[in-house]
Structures are given as structure tokens and as C-alpha cells.
Short mmCIF file of C-alpha atoms and ligand atoms in Angstrom, two decimals:
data_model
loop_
_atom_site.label_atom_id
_atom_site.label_comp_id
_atom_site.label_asym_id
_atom_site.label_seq_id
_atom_site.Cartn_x
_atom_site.Cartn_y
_atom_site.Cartn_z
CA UNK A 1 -30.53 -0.86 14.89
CA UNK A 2 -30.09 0.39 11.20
CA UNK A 3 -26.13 1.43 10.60
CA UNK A 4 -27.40 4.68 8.79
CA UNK A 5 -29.56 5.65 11.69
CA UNK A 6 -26.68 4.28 14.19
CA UNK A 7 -24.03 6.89 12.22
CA UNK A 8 -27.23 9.78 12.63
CA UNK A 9 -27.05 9.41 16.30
CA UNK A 10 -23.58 9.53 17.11
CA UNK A 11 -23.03 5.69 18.54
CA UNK A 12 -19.71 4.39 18.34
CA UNK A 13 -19.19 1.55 15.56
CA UNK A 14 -17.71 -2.00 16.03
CA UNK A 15 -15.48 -3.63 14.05
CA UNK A 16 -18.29 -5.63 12.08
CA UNK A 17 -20.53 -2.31 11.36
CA UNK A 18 -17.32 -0.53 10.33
CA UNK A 19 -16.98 -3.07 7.98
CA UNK A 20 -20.15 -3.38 7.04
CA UNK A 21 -20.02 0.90 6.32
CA UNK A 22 -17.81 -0.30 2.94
CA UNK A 23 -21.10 -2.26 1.78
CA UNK A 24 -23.03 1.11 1.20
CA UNK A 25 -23.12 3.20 -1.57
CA UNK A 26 -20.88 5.47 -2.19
CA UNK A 27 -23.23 8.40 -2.08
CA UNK A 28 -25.22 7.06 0.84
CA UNK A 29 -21.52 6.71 2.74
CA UNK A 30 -20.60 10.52 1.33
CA UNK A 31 -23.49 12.11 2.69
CA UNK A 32 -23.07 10.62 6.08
CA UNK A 33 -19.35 11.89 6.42
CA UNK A 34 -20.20 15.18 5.02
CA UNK A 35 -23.09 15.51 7.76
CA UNK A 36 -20.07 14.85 10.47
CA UNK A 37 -17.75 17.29 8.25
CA UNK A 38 -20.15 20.22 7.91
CA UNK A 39 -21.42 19.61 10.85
CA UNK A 40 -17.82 20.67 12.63
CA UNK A 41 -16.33 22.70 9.79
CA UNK A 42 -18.78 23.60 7.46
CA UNK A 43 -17.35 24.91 3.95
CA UNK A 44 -13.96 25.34 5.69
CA UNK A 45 -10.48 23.10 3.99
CA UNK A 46 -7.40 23.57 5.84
CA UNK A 47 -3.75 23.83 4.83
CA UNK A 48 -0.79 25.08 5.81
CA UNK A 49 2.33 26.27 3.79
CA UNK A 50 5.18 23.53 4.91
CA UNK A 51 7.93 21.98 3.37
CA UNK A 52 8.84 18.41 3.50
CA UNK A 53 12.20 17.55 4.11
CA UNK A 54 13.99 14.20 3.75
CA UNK A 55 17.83 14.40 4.49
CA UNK A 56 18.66 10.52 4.21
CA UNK A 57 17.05 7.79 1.88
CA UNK A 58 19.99 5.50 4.36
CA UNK A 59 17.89 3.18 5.95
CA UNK A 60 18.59 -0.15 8.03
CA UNK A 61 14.99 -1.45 7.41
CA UNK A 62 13.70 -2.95 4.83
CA UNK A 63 10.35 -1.94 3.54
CA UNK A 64 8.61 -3.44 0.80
CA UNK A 65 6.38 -0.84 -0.78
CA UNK A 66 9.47 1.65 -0.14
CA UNK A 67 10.58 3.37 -3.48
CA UNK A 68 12.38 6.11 -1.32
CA UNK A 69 15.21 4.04 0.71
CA UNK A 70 18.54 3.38 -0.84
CA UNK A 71 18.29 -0.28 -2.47
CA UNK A 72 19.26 -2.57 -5.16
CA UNK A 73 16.01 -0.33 -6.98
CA UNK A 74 17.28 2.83 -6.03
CA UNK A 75 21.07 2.88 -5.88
CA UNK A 76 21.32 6.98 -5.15
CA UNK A 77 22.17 7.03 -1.59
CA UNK A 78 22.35 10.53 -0.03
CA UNK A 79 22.48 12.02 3.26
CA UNK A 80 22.61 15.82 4.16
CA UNK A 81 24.87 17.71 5.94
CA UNK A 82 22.96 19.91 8.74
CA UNK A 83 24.12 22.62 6.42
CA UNK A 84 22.40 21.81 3.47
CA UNK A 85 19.11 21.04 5.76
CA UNK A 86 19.55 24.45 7.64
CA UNK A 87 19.69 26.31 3.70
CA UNK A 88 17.22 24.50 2.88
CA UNK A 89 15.04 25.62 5.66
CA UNK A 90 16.40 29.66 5.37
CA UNK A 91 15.13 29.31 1.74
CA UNK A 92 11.57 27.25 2.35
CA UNK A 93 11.45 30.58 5.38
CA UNK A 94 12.06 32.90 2.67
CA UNK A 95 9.19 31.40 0.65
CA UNK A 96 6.56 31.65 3.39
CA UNK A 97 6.85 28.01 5.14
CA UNK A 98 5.46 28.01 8.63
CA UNK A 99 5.98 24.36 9.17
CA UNK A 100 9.35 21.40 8.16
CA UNK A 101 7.97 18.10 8.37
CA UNK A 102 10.95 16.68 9.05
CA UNK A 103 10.97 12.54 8.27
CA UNK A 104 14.61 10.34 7.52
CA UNK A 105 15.32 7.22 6.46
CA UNK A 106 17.04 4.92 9.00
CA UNK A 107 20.57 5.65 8.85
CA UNK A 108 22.71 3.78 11.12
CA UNK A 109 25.94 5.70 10.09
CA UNK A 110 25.93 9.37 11.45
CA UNK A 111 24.11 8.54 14.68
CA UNK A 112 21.97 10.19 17.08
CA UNK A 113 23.37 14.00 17.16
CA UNK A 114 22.69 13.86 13.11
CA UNK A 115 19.32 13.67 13.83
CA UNK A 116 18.69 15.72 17.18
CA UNK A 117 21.82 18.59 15.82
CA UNK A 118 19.82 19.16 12.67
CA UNK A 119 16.30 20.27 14.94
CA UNK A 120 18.03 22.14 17.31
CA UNK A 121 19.91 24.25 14.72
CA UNK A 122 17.04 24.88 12.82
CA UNK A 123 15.09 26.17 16.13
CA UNK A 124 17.82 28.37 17.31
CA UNK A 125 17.79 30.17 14.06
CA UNK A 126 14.25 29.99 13.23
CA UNK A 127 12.75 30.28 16.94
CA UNK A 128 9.16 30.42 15.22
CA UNK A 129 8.94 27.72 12.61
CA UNK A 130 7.14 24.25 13.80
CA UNK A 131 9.40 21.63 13.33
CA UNK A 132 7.39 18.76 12.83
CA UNK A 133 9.69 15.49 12.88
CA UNK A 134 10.40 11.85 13.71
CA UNK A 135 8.23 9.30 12.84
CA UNK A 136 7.99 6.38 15.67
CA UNK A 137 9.47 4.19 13.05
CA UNK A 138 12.96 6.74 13.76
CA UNK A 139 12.24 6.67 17.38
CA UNK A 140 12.27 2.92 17.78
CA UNK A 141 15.24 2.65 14.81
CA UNK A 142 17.18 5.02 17.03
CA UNK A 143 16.01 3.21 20.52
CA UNK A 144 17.24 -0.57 18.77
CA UNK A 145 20.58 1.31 17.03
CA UNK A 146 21.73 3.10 19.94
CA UNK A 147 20.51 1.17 23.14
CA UNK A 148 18.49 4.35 24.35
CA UNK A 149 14.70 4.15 25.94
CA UNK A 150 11.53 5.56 23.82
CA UNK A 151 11.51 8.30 26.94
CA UNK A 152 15.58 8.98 26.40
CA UNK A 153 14.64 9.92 22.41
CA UNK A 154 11.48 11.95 23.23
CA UNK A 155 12.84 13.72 26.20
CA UNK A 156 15.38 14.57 23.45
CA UNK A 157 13.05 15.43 20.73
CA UNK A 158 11.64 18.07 23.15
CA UNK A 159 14.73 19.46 24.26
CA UNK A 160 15.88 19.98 20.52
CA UNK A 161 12.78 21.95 19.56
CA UNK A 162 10.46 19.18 18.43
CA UNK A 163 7.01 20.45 18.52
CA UNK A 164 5.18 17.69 16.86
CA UNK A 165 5.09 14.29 15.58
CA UNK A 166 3.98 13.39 12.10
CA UNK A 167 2.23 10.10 11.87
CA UNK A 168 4.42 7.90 9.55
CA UNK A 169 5.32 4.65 9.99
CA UNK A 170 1.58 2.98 10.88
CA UNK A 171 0.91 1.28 8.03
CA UNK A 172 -1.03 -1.24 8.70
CA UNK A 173 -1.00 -2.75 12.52
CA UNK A 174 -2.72 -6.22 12.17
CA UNK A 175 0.55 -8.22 12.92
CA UNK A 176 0.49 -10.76 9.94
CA UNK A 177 0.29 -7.57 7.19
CA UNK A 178 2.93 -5.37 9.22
CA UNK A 179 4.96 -8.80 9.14
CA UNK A 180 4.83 -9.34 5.43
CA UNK A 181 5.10 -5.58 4.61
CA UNK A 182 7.89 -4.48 7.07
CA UNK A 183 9.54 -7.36 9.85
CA UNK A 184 11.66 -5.52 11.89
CA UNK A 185 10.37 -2.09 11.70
CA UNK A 186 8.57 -0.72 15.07
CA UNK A 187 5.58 -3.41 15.74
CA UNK A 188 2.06 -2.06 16.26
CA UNK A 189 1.65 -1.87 19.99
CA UNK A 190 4.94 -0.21 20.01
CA UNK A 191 4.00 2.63 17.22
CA UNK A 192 1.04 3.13 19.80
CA UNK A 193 3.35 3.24 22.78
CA UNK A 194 5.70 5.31 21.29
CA UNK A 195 2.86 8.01 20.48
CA UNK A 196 1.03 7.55 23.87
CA UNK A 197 4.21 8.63 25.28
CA UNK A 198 4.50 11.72 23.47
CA UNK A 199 0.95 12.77 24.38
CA UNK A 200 1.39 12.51 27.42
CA UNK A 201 3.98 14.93 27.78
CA UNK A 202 1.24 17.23 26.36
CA UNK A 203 2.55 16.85 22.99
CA UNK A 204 0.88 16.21 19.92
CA UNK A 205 0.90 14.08 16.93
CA UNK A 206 -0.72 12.53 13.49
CA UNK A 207 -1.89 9.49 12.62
CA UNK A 208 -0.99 7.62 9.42
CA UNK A 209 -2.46 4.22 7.41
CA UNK A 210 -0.71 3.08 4.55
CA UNK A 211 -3.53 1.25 2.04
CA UNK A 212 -4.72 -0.23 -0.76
CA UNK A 213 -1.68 -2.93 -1.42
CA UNK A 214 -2.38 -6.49 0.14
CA UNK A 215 -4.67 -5.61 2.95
CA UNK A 216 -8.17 -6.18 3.59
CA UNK A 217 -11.17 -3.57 4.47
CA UNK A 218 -11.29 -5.22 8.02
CA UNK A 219 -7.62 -4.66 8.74
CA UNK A 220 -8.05 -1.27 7.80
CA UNK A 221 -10.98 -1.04 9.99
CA UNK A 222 -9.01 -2.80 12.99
CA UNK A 223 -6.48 0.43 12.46
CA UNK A 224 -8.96 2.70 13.13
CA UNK A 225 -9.99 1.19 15.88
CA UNK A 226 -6.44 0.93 17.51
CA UNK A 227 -6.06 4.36 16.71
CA UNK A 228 -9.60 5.55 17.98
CA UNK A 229 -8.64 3.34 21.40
CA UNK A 230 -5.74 5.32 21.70
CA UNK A 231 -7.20 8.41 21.72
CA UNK A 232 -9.91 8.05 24.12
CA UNK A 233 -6.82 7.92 26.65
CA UNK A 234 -4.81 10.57 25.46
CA UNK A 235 -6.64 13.06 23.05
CA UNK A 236 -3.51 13.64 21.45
CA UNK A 237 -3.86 12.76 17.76
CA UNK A 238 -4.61 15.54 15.57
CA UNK A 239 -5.43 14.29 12.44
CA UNK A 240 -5.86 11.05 10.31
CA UNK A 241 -4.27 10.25 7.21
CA UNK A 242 -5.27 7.37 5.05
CA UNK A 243 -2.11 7.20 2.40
CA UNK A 244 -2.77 5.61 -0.83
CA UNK A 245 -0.48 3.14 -1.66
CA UNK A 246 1.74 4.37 -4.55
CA UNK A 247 3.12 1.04 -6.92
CA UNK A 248 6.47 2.26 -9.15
CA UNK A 249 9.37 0.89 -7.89
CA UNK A 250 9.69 -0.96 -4.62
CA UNK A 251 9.79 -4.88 -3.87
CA UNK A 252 5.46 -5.36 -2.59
CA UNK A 253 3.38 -7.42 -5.29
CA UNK A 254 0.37 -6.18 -5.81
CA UNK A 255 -2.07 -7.52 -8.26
CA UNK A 256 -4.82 -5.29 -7.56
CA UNK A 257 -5.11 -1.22 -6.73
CA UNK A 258 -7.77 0.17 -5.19
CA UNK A 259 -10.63 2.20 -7.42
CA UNK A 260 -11.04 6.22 -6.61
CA UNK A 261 -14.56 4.96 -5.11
CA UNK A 262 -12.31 2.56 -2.46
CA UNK A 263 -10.15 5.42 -1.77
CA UNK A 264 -13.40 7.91 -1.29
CA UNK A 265 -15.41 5.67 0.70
CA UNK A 266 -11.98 4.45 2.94
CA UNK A 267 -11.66 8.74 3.68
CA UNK A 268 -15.79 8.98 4.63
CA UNK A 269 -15.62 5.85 7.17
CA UNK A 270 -12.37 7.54 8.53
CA UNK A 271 -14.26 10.50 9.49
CA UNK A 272 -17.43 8.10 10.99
CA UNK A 273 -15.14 5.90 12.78
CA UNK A 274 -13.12 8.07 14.29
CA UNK A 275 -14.96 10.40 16.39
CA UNK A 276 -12.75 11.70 18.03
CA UNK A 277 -9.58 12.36 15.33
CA UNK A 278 -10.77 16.07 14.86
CA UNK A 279 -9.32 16.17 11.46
CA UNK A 280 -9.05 13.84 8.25
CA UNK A 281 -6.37 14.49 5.92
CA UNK A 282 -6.67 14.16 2.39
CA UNK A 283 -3.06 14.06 1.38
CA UNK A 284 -2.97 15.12 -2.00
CA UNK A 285 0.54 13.90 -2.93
CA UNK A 286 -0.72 9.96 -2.66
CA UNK A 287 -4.72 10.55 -3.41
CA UNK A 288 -3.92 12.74 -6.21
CA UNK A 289 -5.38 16.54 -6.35
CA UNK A 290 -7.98 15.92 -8.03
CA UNK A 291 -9.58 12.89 -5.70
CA UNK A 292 -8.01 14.85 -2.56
CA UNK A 293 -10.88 17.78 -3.60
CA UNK A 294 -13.48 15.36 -3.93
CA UNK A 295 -12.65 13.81 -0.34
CA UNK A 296 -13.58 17.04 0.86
CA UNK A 297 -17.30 16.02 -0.54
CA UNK A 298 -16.52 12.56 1.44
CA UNK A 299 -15.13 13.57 5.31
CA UNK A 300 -11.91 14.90 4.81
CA UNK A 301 -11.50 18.78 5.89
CA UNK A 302 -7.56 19.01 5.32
CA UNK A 303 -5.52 19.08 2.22
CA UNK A 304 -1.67 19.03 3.76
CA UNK A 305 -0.17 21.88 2.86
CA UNK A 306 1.94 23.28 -0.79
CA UNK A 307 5.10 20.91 0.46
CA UNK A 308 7.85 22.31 -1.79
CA UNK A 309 9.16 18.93 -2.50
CA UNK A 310 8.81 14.98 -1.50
CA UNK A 311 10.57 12.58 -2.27
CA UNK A 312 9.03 9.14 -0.33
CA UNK A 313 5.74 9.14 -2.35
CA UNK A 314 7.28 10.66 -5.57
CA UNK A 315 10.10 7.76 -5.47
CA UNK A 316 7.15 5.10 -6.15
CA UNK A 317 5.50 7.17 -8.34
CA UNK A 318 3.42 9.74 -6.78
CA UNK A 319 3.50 13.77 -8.80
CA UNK A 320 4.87 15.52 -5.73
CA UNK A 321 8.15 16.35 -6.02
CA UNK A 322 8.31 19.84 -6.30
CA UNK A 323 4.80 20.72 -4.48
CA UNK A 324 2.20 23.03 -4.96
CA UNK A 325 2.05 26.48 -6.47
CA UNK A 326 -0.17 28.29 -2.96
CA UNK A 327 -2.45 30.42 -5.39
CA UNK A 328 -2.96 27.14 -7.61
CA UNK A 329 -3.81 25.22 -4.14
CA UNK A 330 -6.11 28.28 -3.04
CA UNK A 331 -7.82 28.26 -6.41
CA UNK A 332 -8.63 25.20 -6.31
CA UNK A 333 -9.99 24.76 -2.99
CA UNK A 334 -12.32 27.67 -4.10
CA UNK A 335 -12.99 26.22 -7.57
CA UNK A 336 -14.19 22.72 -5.68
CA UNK A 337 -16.64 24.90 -3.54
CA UNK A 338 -14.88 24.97 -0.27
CA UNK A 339 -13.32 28.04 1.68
CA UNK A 340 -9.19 27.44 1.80
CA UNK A 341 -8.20 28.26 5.54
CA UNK A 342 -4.52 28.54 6.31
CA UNK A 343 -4.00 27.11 9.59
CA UNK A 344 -0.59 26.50 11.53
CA UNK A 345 0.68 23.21 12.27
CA UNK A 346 -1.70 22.71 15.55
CA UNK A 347 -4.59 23.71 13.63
CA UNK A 348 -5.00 27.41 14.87
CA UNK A 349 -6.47 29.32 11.95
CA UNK A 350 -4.39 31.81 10.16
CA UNK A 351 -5.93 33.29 6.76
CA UNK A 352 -9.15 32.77 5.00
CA UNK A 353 -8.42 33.20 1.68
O1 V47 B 1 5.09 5.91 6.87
C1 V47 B 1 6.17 4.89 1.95
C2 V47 B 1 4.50 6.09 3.42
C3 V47 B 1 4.96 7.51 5.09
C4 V47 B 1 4.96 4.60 0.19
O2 V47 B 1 1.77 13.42 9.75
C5 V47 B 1 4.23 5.36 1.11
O3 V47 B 1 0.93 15.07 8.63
C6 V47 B 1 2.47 5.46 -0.35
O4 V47 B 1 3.92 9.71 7.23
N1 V47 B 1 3.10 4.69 -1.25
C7 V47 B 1 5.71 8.78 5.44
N2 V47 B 1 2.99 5.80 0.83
C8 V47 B 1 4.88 10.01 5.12
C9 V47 B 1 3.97 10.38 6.27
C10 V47 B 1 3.14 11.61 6.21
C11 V47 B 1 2.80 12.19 5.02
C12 V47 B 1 2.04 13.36 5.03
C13 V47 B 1 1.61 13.94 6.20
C14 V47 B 1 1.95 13.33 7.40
C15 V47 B 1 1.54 13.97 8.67
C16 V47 B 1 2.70 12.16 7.42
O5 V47 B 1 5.01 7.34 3.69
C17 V47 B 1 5.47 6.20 5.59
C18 V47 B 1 4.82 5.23 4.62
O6 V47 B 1 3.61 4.76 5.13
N3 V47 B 1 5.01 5.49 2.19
N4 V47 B 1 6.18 4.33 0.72
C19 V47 B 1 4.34 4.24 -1.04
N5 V47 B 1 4.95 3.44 -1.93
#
């Protein structure tokens, strides 16, 4: 049957027509992810007001398109005190933040209390907030660094106020890539284990890809397939996030970016081939604003949120180190033709602005 016509009546797409989805034209490949979009959201972009916090760039792993971890390319180590993260939250509180999306470097020095401490401190003062934290790349770091089971550092995610997981540290999964771009780090199948775990203690959790670096459009697709295969079983994903690969200063050789119609058409097969990731994330910091508000146009019906500050995608380059202004972010959202809804960090809806 005719791909188009397959996408028009729902059927599931194989690796070879998912590929094949990159050989239409951008418009034709637009429209049919903004049928899916509109179809579940309408007008509607969400967002949340959140703050990203980083409190170590001390890392044990080595990670070639990192810009952010402590290295011979950035010689700044720094790790915070639970202090500084705690008046950092009270502040980020102050400003409106519903959400800390929590994510560390892998430090082997101040071991596993540094991390769990810092979430239950922040919970017993801030009862409310959504602490979103630990990649599975931390989980497994802190499994292989402390001899402890992926169910010892969940169980102890959850009983230090963990609500969800964010979705770093997928990358890419075929096993050569992941190989070349970051031996050592959690594999693949345990990234997926690691995440099937958490849903099924009825907890939920993002999805990441990192592209457009030295990987192909069918290793991309395979992702979404591993990802889509996961979810069947556990319905636990929330949202997909395609991250652009940002280039300034980390150790991966790239000779050749992708264009802003890659980037487009990589967000509108997200949305077709995974149908059953409710949401697609355009994250502004590594798209850039201005493509994240055309994604909307091609499948993607969230924006992240107005962040604060970053410093993983801003290290290698990206303009997101101190955030988003939230009337800016609104405006815009309105001035691209969509309706800005504030949602909370499990996508319950909030404001309409
Ligand atoms: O896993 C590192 C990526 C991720 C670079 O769950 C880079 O809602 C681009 O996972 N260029 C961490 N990306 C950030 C992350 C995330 C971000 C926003 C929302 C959510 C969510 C999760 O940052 C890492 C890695 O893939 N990263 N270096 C770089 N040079």
C-alpha cells in the first residue's frame, strides 16, 4: 500500500517505510504530522515553567559530543553543595518554577547520599514542586560506582521524592554509534531496562535521541522503534525528544550538520512513528526558538518550558544559558499561531494563556 495512505489510516510503520518517510517532501511529511498533531491537540503548545539544574560537570564517563563535563576542553570543574542547590531551588520557587529537572554529571567523589540528600531536601521543603531527576545514564553510573542494583537506586529515587525521570542519556542505541560516541556509558538494552523498571512502579518518564552528528536516518529510525517497543509494554513514556546535536567544544568529528529541513522532517516522523509517545518535544535550547515554533507546524506539540539556565547544551554552543523570559515564550507561541498552555510536569493543564 501507498506510505501516505498507510500514515492516513493509522498502520504501524516498519523500519524500511520509516525510512522511506525521510524520502518525502518536506511539506507532504508536515502535513501528515500536523494531521496526527491537530488531530490530538489542535492549536494547543505546551510548556511548563521549570528550571534546569546541573550541580556537577564531574563525570567518570567520557562522552564525545560532551562540551558540559569537566575535561582537558573544559578545565572548570564544579560541584554544588546541597546548599547552593536548595537556594537555588527557594529562588527558581520564588520565580514561579513548578518543575527542577534535575540532571549531574558522573561524579564518583561525593557518592550516593550527594545525589539522593539533595532530592530529599528539596521535597521536604518544597512538598509541591516536581522534581524531575536522574537520567539512566546516573542510575547505571551509580549501580557500576557503588555495587547497588537498578531496583536499589530507583527504590531510592522514590523514597527521596523523585517523581519523574527525564529522558537523557539515549542517544543513539544502535550498538556500533553508542560505541563510538560513548563506550562505557549505560548500553542500549540497559537505558531501556532501566526505564521499564521505573514504569513499572507506575512511574513515569521521557524519552531522549541525541542527532544529527555521525548517525544515519535508519539508526535514528531503529530508536524509535526501540522506544515505540517499549512502550507498548509499559505506557510509561511521556514524551519524545529529538536533541539536535550542538558542535562547539567537545572531542566528536563531525563533517556534516544536519539542515533545519533534516531537523523538521526528523520531529514530523517522530510524531508518525511513534503512536503511542503522546507528546513530541521541540526543545528549543538545541533546535533553536525559532525552528522549535516551526516544529509545531511539523508534529511537535511541546516547547520545554522557560528553564532559567542550562549549561549541557550551552557548553557546546547552544543560546540557553539563562532561559526564557515566560511573556517572551507566551508571545511567541501566540505570534506562531498556536495557543501556549501551561501544563505541569505530567502534562495536566494549568493556564491557557
Ligand atoms: O543525554 C549532551 C545531551 C542530554 C550535547 O526529559 C547534547 O524532558 C546536544 O536529556 N548537543 C541531557 N545535546 C539533556 C536531556 C533533556 C533535555 C531536555 C528535556 C529533557 C526531558 C531531557 O543532553 C544528554 C545528551 O544527549 N547532550 N551534549 C550536545 N553537544
Amino acid at each position: 500500500m501507498d506510505l501516505i495512505q498507510k500514515v492516513r489510516n493509522k498502520e504501524r510503520l516498519t523500519q524500511e517505510e520509516g525510512e522511506a518517510l525521510y524520502d518525502l517532501d518536506l511539506y507532504t511529511l508536515g502535513e501528515l504530522a500536523d494531521e496526527i498533531r491537530r488531530k490530538k491537540y489542535g492549536k494547543k503548545s505546551y510548556f511548563n515553567i521549570n528550571r534546569h539544574i546541573n550541580p556537577t560537570n564531574v563525570c567518570a564517563d567520557i562522552c564525545k559530543f560532551c562540551a558540559y563535563s569537566a575535561s582537558r576542553k573544559n578545565p572548570n570543574q564544579y560541584t554544588m553543595s546541597h546548599d547552593e542547590i536548595l537556594s537555588i531551588v527557594e529562588n527558581s520557587v520564588k520565580n514561579g518554577a513548578k518543575e527542577m529537572h534535575i540532571v549531574s554529571a558522573h561524579n564518583p567523589n561525593d557518592g550516593v547520599e550527594w545525589y539522593m540528600g539533595a532530592f530529599r531536601k528539596i521535597k521536604e521543603q518544597f512538598p509541591d514542586l516536581h522534581v524531575k531527576a536522574m537520567t539512566a545514564a546516573e542510575i547505571d553510573f551509580l549501580t557500576r560506582q557503588y555495587g547497588l542494583s537498578y531496583d536499589e537506586v530507583l527504590d531510592m529515587m522514590i523514597e527521596n521524592g523523585v517523581d519523574s525521570m527525564p529522558g537523557g542519556g539515549a542517544e543513539i542505541f544502535d550498538e556500533d554509534v553508542r560505541e563510538y560516541l560513548c563506550k562505557g556509558k549505560v548500553t542500549s538494552d540497559q537505558w531501556i531496562e532501566i526505564h521499564k523498571k521505573w514504569h513499572e512502579r507506575g512511574k513515569e518518564s521521557n524519552a531522549t535521541m541525541l542527532f544529527g552528528h555521525v548517525e544515519t536516518r535508519a539508526h535514528r529510525i531503529d530508536h524509535m522503534i526501540r522506544l515505540r517497543n517499549l512502550q507498548d509494554q509499559t505506557g510509561g513514556f511521556n514524551a519524545f525528544i529529538p536533541l539536535v546535536y550542538q558542535r562547539d567544544n567537545n572531542f566528536l568529528k563531525v563533517t556534516e550538520f544536519p539542515s533545519g529541513q533534516e531537523i523538521l522532517k526528523t520531529y514530523a516522523i517522530s510524531r508518525i512513528m511513534l503512536d503511542n509517545i503522546p507528546h513530541i518535544k521541540a526543545y528549543w535550547v538545541t533546535a533553536s526558538i525559532n525552528l522549535a515554533l516551526i516544529a509545531q507546524e511539523f508534529g511537535a506539540d511541546d516547547l520545554d518550558g522557560t528553564i532559567e539556565k542550562e549549561s549541557i547544551q550551552s557548553a557546546a554552543g547552544a543560546k540557553s544559558s539563562h532561559g526564557m523570559d515566560l511573556d517572551d515564550f507566551v508571545a511567541m507561541i501566540k505570534n506562531s499561531g498556536f495557543e501556549p498552555i501551561e501544563r505541569d510536569s505530567l502534562y495536566n493543564e494549568l493556564r491557557t494563556y
